[in-house]
mmCIF file of N, CA and C in Angstrom:
data_model
loop_
_atom_site.group_PDB
_atom_site.id
_atom_site.type_symbol
_atom_site.label_atom_id
_atom_site.label_comp_id
_atom_site.label_asym_id
_atom_site.label_seq_id
_atom_site.Cartn_x
_atom_site.Cartn_y
_atom_site.Cartn_z
ATOM 1 N N UNK A 1 0.843 -1.184 0.000
ATOM 2 C CA UNK A 1 0.000 0.000 0.000
ATOM 3 C C UNK A 1 0.881 1.237 0.000
ATOM 4 N N UNK A 2 0.558 2.187 -0.850
ATOM 5 C CA UNK A 2 1.311 3.437 -0.905
ATOM 6 C C UNK A 2 0.956 4.299 0.284
ATOM 7 N N UNK A 3 1.971 4.875 0.877
ATOM 8 C CA UNK A 3 1.700 5.830 1.947
ATOM 9 C C UNK A 3 1.728 7.216 1.346
ATOM 10 N N UNK A 4 0.951 8.082 1.903
ATOM 11 C CA UNK A 4 0.878 9.460 1.429
ATOM 12 C C UNK A 4 1.401 10.375 2.513
ATOM 13 N N UNK A 5 2.026 11.444 2.079
ATOM 14 C CA UNK A 5 2.496 12.473 3.001
ATOM 15 C C UNK A 5 1.740 13.750 2.693
ATOM 16 N N UNK A 6 1.299 14.400 3.725
ATOM 17 C CA UNK A 6 0.534 15.629 3.555
ATOM 18 C C UNK A 6 1.493 16.806 3.610
ATOM 19 N N UNK A 7 1.388 17.690 2.586
ATOM 20 C CA UNK A 7 2.158 18.929 2.588
ATOM 21 C C UNK A 7 1.212 20.070 2.246
ATOM 22 N N UNK A 8 1.619 21.254 2.570
ATOM 23 C CA UNK A 8 0.833 22.437 2.259
ATOM 24 C C UNK A 8 1.556 23.219 1.180
ATOM 25 N N UNK A 9 0.806 23.663 0.173
ATOM 26 C CA UNK A 9 1.403 24.476 -0.885
ATOM 27 C C UNK A 9 0.668 25.805 -0.962
ATOM 28 N N UNK A 10 1.338 26.791 -1.496
ATOM 29 C CA UNK A 10 0.744 28.107 -1.678
ATOM 30 C C UNK A 10 0.640 28.381 -3.172
ATOM 31 N N UNK A 11 -0.552 28.775 -3.609
ATOM 32 C CA UNK A 11 -0.795 29.069 -5.021
ATOM 33 C C UNK A 11 -1.286 30.498 -5.168
ATOM 34 N N UNK A 12 -1.086 31.040 -6.351
ATOM 35 C CA UNK A 12 -1.683 32.343 -6.644
ATOM 36 C C UNK A 12 -3.199 32.157 -6.677
ATOM 37 N N UNK A 13 -3.957 33.221 -6.499
ATOM 38 C CA UNK A 13 -5.416 33.088 -6.578
ATOM 39 C C UNK A 13 -5.882 32.496 -7.915
ATOM 40 N N UNK A 14 -5.224 32.866 -8.994
ATOM 41 C CA UNK A 14 -5.600 32.346 -10.307
ATOM 42 C C UNK A 14 -5.364 30.839 -10.390
ATOM 43 N N UNK A 15 -4.223 30.390 -9.885
ATOM 44 C CA UNK A 15 -3.932 28.956 -9.902
ATOM 45 C C UNK A 15 -4.917 28.195 -9.024
ATOM 46 N N UNK A 16 -5.193 28.740 -7.846
ATOM 47 C CA UNK A 16 -6.140 28.087 -6.940
ATOM 48 C C UNK A 16 -7.514 27.978 -7.589
ATOM 49 N N UNK A 17 -7.949 29.018 -8.273
ATOM 50 C CA UNK A 17 -9.249 28.988 -8.947
ATOM 51 C C UNK A 17 -9.248 27.970 -10.078
ATOM 52 N N UNK A 18 -8.143 27.857 -10.778
ATOM 53 C CA UNK A 18 -8.032 26.860 -11.844
ATOM 54 C C UNK A 18 -8.193 25.457 -11.274
ATOM 55 N N UNK A 19 -7.531 25.200 -10.153
ATOM 56 C CA UNK A 19 -7.627 23.892 -9.500
ATOM 57 C C UNK A 19 -9.069 23.643 -9.050
ATOM 58 N N UNK A 20 -9.644 24.598 -8.341
ATOM 59 C CA UNK A 20 -11.028 24.442 -7.868
ATOM 60 C C UNK A 20 -11.984 24.232 -9.043
ATOM 61 N N UNK A 21 -11.787 25.004 -10.108
ATOM 62 C CA UNK A 21 -12.655 24.881 -11.276
ATOM 63 C C UNK A 21 -12.589 23.501 -11.909
ATOM 64 N N UNK A 22 -11.394 22.938 -11.990
ATOM 65 C CA UNK A 22 -11.240 21.608 -12.579
ATOM 66 C C UNK A 22 -11.928 20.549 -11.725
ATOM 67 N N UNK A 23 -11.840 20.689 -10.411
ATOM 68 C CA UNK A 23 -12.507 19.743 -9.512
ATOM 69 C C UNK A 23 -14.021 19.914 -9.615
ATOM 70 N N UNK A 24 -14.485 21.155 -9.583
ATOM 71 C CA UNK A 24 -15.926 21.424 -9.668
ATOM 72 C C UNK A 24 -16.512 20.942 -10.992
ATOM 73 N N UNK A 25 -15.725 21.010 -12.060
ATOM 74 C CA UNK A 25 -16.192 20.562 -13.377
ATOM 75 C C UNK A 25 -16.160 19.041 -13.510
ATOM 76 N N UNK A 26 -15.614 18.368 -12.507
ATOM 77 C CA UNK A 26 -15.549 16.915 -12.543
ATOM 78 C C UNK A 26 -14.384 16.364 -13.331
ATOM 79 N N UNK A 27 -13.451 17.236 -13.710
ATOM 80 C CA UNK A 27 -12.281 16.770 -14.458
ATOM 81 C C UNK A 27 -11.344 15.957 -13.566
ATOM 82 N N UNK A 28 -11.338 16.268 -12.296
ATOM 83 C CA UNK A 28 -10.515 15.584 -11.306
ATOM 84 C C UNK A 28 -11.356 15.355 -10.062
ATOM 85 N N UNK A 29 -10.998 14.322 -9.309
ATOM 86 C CA UNK A 29 -11.736 14.013 -8.088
ATOM 87 C C UNK A 29 -11.352 14.939 -6.942
ATOM 88 N N UNK A 30 -10.117 15.443 -6.979
ATOM 89 C CA UNK A 30 -9.657 16.291 -5.875
ATOM 90 C C UNK A 30 -8.516 17.183 -6.344
ATOM 91 N N UNK A 31 -8.235 18.190 -5.545
ATOM 92 C CA UNK A 31 -7.094 19.056 -5.851
ATOM 93 C C UNK A 31 -5.789 18.274 -5.739
ATOM 94 N N UNK A 32 -5.746 17.308 -4.840
ATOM 95 C CA UNK A 32 -4.537 16.481 -4.706
ATOM 96 C C UNK A 32 -4.251 15.715 -5.992
ATOM 97 N N UNK A 33 -5.317 15.231 -6.628
ATOM 98 C CA UNK A 33 -5.146 14.504 -7.884
ATOM 99 C C UNK A 33 -4.526 15.407 -8.950
ATOM 100 N N UNK A 34 -4.940 16.658 -8.988
ATOM 101 C CA UNK A 34 -4.386 17.619 -9.946
ATOM 102 C C UNK A 34 -2.905 17.844 -9.678
ATOM 103 N N UNK A 35 -2.560 18.045 -8.421
ATOM 104 C CA UNK A 35 -1.162 18.295 -8.061
ATOM 105 C C UNK A 35 -0.312 17.071 -8.374
ATOM 106 N N UNK A 36 -0.825 15.870 -8.094
ATOM 107 C CA UNK A 36 -0.059 14.658 -8.413
ATOM 108 C C UNK A 36 0.192 14.550 -9.916
ATOM 109 N N UNK A 37 -0.841 14.843 -10.722
ATOM 110 C CA UNK A 37 -0.653 14.793 -12.174
ATOM 111 C C UNK A 37 0.354 15.849 -12.624
ATOM 112 N N UNK A 38 0.255 17.044 -12.060
ATOM 113 C CA UNK A 38 1.198 18.111 -12.419
ATOM 114 C C UNK A 38 2.626 17.702 -12.077
ATOM 115 N N UNK A 39 2.805 17.046 -10.936
ATOM 116 C CA UNK A 39 4.148 16.607 -10.547
ATOM 117 C C UNK A 39 4.655 15.490 -11.457
ATOM 118 N N UNK A 40 3.770 14.584 -11.861
ATOM 119 C CA UNK A 40 4.193 13.540 -12.810
ATOM 120 C C UNK A 40 4.638 14.172 -14.125
ATOM 121 N N UNK A 41 3.855 15.141 -14.607
ATOM 122 C CA UNK A 41 4.224 15.838 -15.844
ATOM 123 C C UNK A 41 5.548 16.574 -15.684
ATOM 124 N N UNK A 42 5.737 17.215 -14.542
ATOM 125 C CA UNK A 42 6.971 17.958 -14.263
ATOM 126 C C UNK A 42 8.168 17.015 -14.243
ATOM 127 N N UNK A 43 8.012 15.846 -13.586
ATOM 128 C CA UNK A 43 9.115 14.876 -13.559
ATOM 129 C C UNK A 43 9.436 14.382 -14.963
ATOM 130 N N UNK A 44 8.399 14.127 -15.757
ATOM 131 C CA UNK A 44 8.608 13.678 -17.136
ATOM 132 C C UNK A 44 9.353 14.746 -17.940
ATOM 133 N N UNK A 45 8.935 15.999 -17.791
ATOM 134 C CA UNK A 45 9.591 17.105 -18.494
ATOM 135 C C UNK A 45 11.056 17.203 -18.092
ATOM 136 N N UNK A 46 11.333 17.074 -16.805
ATOM 137 C CA UNK A 46 12.724 17.136 -16.335
ATOM 138 C C UNK A 46 13.552 15.983 -16.883
ATOM 139 N N UNK A 47 12.952 14.804 -16.974
ATOM 140 C CA UNK A 47 13.668 13.656 -17.532
ATOM 141 C C UNK A 47 13.996 13.897 -19.002
ATOM 142 N N UNK A 48 13.048 14.460 -19.745
ATOM 143 C CA UNK A 48 13.305 14.786 -21.154
ATOM 144 C C UNK A 48 14.414 15.825 -21.282
ATOM 145 N N UNK A 49 14.374 16.847 -20.420
ATOM 146 C CA UNK A 49 15.415 17.877 -20.453
ATOM 147 C C UNK A 49 16.778 17.279 -20.130
ATOM 148 N N UNK A 50 16.821 16.370 -19.168
ATOM 149 C CA UNK A 50 18.088 15.730 -18.808
ATOM 150 C C UNK A 50 18.623 14.914 -19.982
ATOM 151 N N UNK A 51 17.724 14.209 -20.690
ATOM 152 C CA UNK A 51 18.150 13.429 -21.847
ATOM 153 C C UNK A 51 18.641 14.333 -22.969
ATOM 154 N N UNK A 52 17.937 15.448 -23.196
ATOM 155 C CA UNK A 52 18.369 16.400 -24.223
ATOM 156 C C UNK A 52 19.747 16.963 -23.894
ATOM 157 N N UNK A 53 19.985 17.261 -22.625
ATOM 158 C CA UNK A 53 21.291 17.766 -22.217
ATOM 159 C C UNK A 53 22.361 16.703 -22.429
ATOM 160 N N UNK A 54 22.060 15.462 -22.060
ATOM 161 C CA UNK A 54 23.022 14.376 -22.259
ATOM 162 C C UNK A 54 23.335 14.199 -23.742
ATOM 163 N N UNK A 55 22.304 14.275 -24.594
ATOM 164 C CA UNK A 55 22.512 14.158 -26.042
ATOM 165 C C UNK A 55 23.377 15.304 -26.565
ATOM 166 N N UNK A 56 23.120 16.509 -26.080
ATOM 167 C CA UNK A 56 23.897 17.677 -26.498
ATOM 168 C C UNK A 56 25.355 17.538 -26.071
ATOM 169 N N UNK A 57 25.571 17.117 -24.830
ATOM 170 C CA UNK A 57 26.943 16.937 -24.348
ATOM 171 C C UNK A 57 27.664 15.852 -25.140
ATOM 172 N N UNK A 58 26.944 14.798 -25.511
ATOM 173 C CA UNK A 58 27.551 13.740 -26.323
ATOM 174 C C UNK A 58 27.932 14.272 -27.700
ATOM 175 N N UNK A 59 27.080 15.114 -28.286
ATOM 176 C CA UNK A 59 27.384 15.696 -29.596
ATOM 177 C C UNK A 59 28.587 16.626 -29.511
ATOM 178 N N UNK A 60 28.671 17.396 -28.434
ATOM 179 C CA UNK A 60 29.833 18.277 -28.237
ATOM 180 C C UNK A 60 31.092 17.434 -28.110
ATOM 181 N N UNK A 61 31.019 16.355 -27.326
ATOM 182 C CA UNK A 61 32.189 15.495 -27.152
ATOM 183 C C UNK A 61 32.592 14.859 -28.474
ATOM 184 N N UNK A 62 31.600 14.453 -29.266
ATOM 185 C CA UNK A 62 31.895 13.883 -30.582
ATOM 186 C C UNK A 62 32.623 14.904 -31.451
ATOM 187 N N UNK A 63 32.178 16.153 -31.410
ATOM 188 C CA UNK A 63 32.848 17.208 -32.167
ATOM 189 C C UNK A 63 34.268 17.431 -31.693
ATOM 190 N N UNK A 64 34.447 17.448 -30.376
ATOM 191 C CA UNK A 64 35.801 17.617 -29.829
ATOM 192 C C UNK A 64 36.698 16.453 -30.216
ATOM 193 N N UNK A 65 36.143 15.240 -30.189
ATOM 194 C CA UNK A 65 36.917 14.062 -30.599
ATOM 195 C C UNK A 65 37.302 14.153 -32.073
ATOM 196 N N UNK A 66 36.373 14.643 -32.915
ATOM 197 C CA UNK A 66 36.678 14.814 -34.337
ATOM 198 C C UNK A 66 37.805 15.821 -34.532
ATOM 199 N N UNK A 67 37.765 16.911 -33.785
ATOM 200 C CA UNK A 67 38.832 17.918 -33.886
ATOM 201 C C UNK A 67 40.164 17.304 -33.500
ATOM 202 N N UNK A 68 40.160 16.583 -32.384
ATOM 203 C CA UNK A 68 41.408 15.976 -31.901
ATOM 204 C C UNK A 68 41.955 14.955 -32.892
ATOM 205 N N UNK A 69 41.059 14.243 -33.596
ATOM 206 C CA UNK A 69 41.483 13.231 -34.561
ATOM 207 C C UNK A 69 41.774 13.828 -35.934
ATOM 208 N N UNK A 70 41.578 15.138 -36.086
ATOM 209 C CA UNK A 70 41.866 15.786 -37.358
ATOM 210 C C UNK A 70 40.751 15.664 -38.382
ATOM 211 N N UNK A 71 39.585 15.243 -37.959
ATOM 212 C CA UNK A 71 38.449 15.111 -38.879
ATOM 213 C C UNK A 71 37.682 16.431 -38.911
ATOM 214 N N UNK A 72 38.317 17.438 -39.522
ATOM 215 C CA UNK A 72 37.707 18.768 -39.588
ATOM 216 C C UNK A 72 37.917 19.358 -40.973
ATOM 217 N N UNK A 73 37.084 20.342 -41.303
ATOM 218 C CA UNK A 73 37.237 21.113 -42.528
ATOM 219 C C UNK A 73 37.147 22.579 -42.156
ATOM 220 N N UNK A 74 37.730 23.406 -43.003
ATOM 221 C CA UNK A 74 37.594 24.842 -42.789
ATOM 222 C C UNK A 74 36.134 25.233 -42.968
ATOM 223 N N UNK A 75 35.689 26.163 -42.157
ATOM 224 C CA UNK A 75 34.320 26.672 -42.248
ATOM 225 C C UNK A 75 34.239 27.603 -43.441
ATOM 226 N N UNK A 76 33.311 27.332 -44.332
ATOM 227 C CA UNK A 76 33.139 28.140 -45.535
ATOM 228 C C UNK A 76 31.666 28.525 -45.647
ATOM 229 N N UNK A 77 31.323 29.683 -45.126
ATOM 230 C CA UNK A 77 29.931 30.137 -45.118
ATOM 231 C C UNK A 77 29.392 30.286 -46.531
ATOM 232 N N UNK A 78 30.209 30.770 -47.442
ATOM 233 C CA UNK A 78 29.753 30.949 -48.825
ATOM 234 C C UNK A 78 29.364 29.612 -49.449
ATOM 235 N N UNK A 79 30.135 28.576 -49.171
ATOM 236 C CA UNK A 79 29.825 27.243 -49.699
ATOM 237 C C UNK A 79 28.500 26.746 -49.128
ATOM 238 N N UNK A 80 28.279 26.977 -47.856
ATOM 239 C CA UNK A 80 27.032 26.556 -47.213
ATOM 240 C C UNK A 80 25.846 27.294 -47.832
ATOM 241 N N UNK A 81 26.002 28.581 -48.050
ATOM 242 C CA UNK A 81 24.932 29.379 -48.667
ATOM 243 C C UNK A 81 24.653 28.880 -50.081
ATOM 244 N N UNK A 82 25.720 28.628 -50.862
ATOM 245 C CA UNK A 82 25.546 28.121 -52.227
ATOM 246 C C UNK A 82 24.791 26.791 -52.224
ATOM 247 N N UNK A 83 25.181 25.886 -51.336
ATOM 248 C CA UNK A 83 24.514 24.583 -51.271
ATOM 249 C C UNK A 83 23.044 24.748 -50.909
ATOM 250 N N UNK A 84 22.762 25.653 -49.982
ATOM 251 C CA UNK A 84 21.372 25.910 -49.602
ATOM 252 C C UNK A 84 20.563 26.453 -50.759
ATOM 253 N N UNK A 85 21.151 27.400 -51.483
ATOM 254 C CA UNK A 85 20.461 27.976 -52.644
ATOM 255 C C UNK A 85 20.232 26.918 -53.714
ATOM 256 N N UNK A 86 21.229 26.051 -53.929
ATOM 257 C CA UNK A 86 21.083 24.982 -54.920
ATOM 258 C C UNK A 86 19.952 24.033 -54.527
ATOM 259 N N UNK A 87 19.861 23.710 -53.255
ATOM 260 C CA UNK A 87 18.794 22.814 -52.794
ATOM 261 C C UNK A 87 17.427 23.465 -52.966
ATOM 262 N N UNK A 88 17.344 24.745 -52.655
ATOM 263 C CA UNK A 88 16.072 25.456 -52.827
ATOM 264 C C UNK A 88 15.661 25.476 -54.293
ATOM 265 N N UNK A 89 16.629 25.747 -55.179
ATOM 266 C CA UNK A 89 16.330 25.771 -56.611
ATOM 267 C C UNK A 89 15.912 24.386 -57.096
ATOM 268 N N UNK A 90 16.579 23.369 -56.592
ATOM 269 C CA UNK A 90 16.254 21.997 -56.976
ATOM 270 C C UNK A 90 14.842 21.630 -56.526
ATOM 271 N N UNK A 91 14.481 22.016 -55.319
ATOM 272 C CA UNK A 91 13.126 21.745 -54.819
ATOM 273 C C UNK A 91 12.087 22.507 -55.631
ATOM 274 N N UNK A 92 12.396 23.767 -55.936
ATOM 275 C CA UNK A 92 11.458 24.586 -56.712
ATOM 276 C C UNK A 92 11.264 23.993 -58.103
ATOM 277 N N UNK A 93 12.336 23.519 -58.713
ATOM 278 C CA UNK A 93 12.243 22.928 -60.047
ATOM 279 C C UNK A 93 11.462 21.619 -59.997
ATOM 280 N N UNK A 94 11.591 20.881 -58.925
ATOM 281 C CA UNK A 94 10.903 19.598 -58.789
ATOM 282 C C UNK A 94 9.431 19.733 -58.486
ATOM 283 N N UNK A 95 9.015 20.870 -57.954
ATOM 284 C CA UNK A 95 7.604 21.039 -57.579
ATOM 285 C C UNK A 95 6.769 21.645 -58.691
ATOM 286 N N UNK A 96 7.396 22.012 -59.795
ATOM 287 C CA UNK A 96 6.644 22.613 -60.913
ATOM 288 C C UNK A 96 5.903 21.581 -61.693
#
């Protein structure tokens, strides 16, 4: 059996009214149910953010490893712009 711990939270009047309104509308059985769902969503969001950060750090490390191994090219903005323009023209020609 899950044990529950009682805590007190403070909400703005607008947030409190939102919670009360959802309970009164029958969307939730209680304000506690709303807070539990909000916390589950918050934990899920934090887990996604942590994974995104881990992915970003891995990509940075991969880039640093490439630099150290000599797998680099000079940055050429003009070449990138030309390639982008060529792709746009190719797409435009293909959609006619």
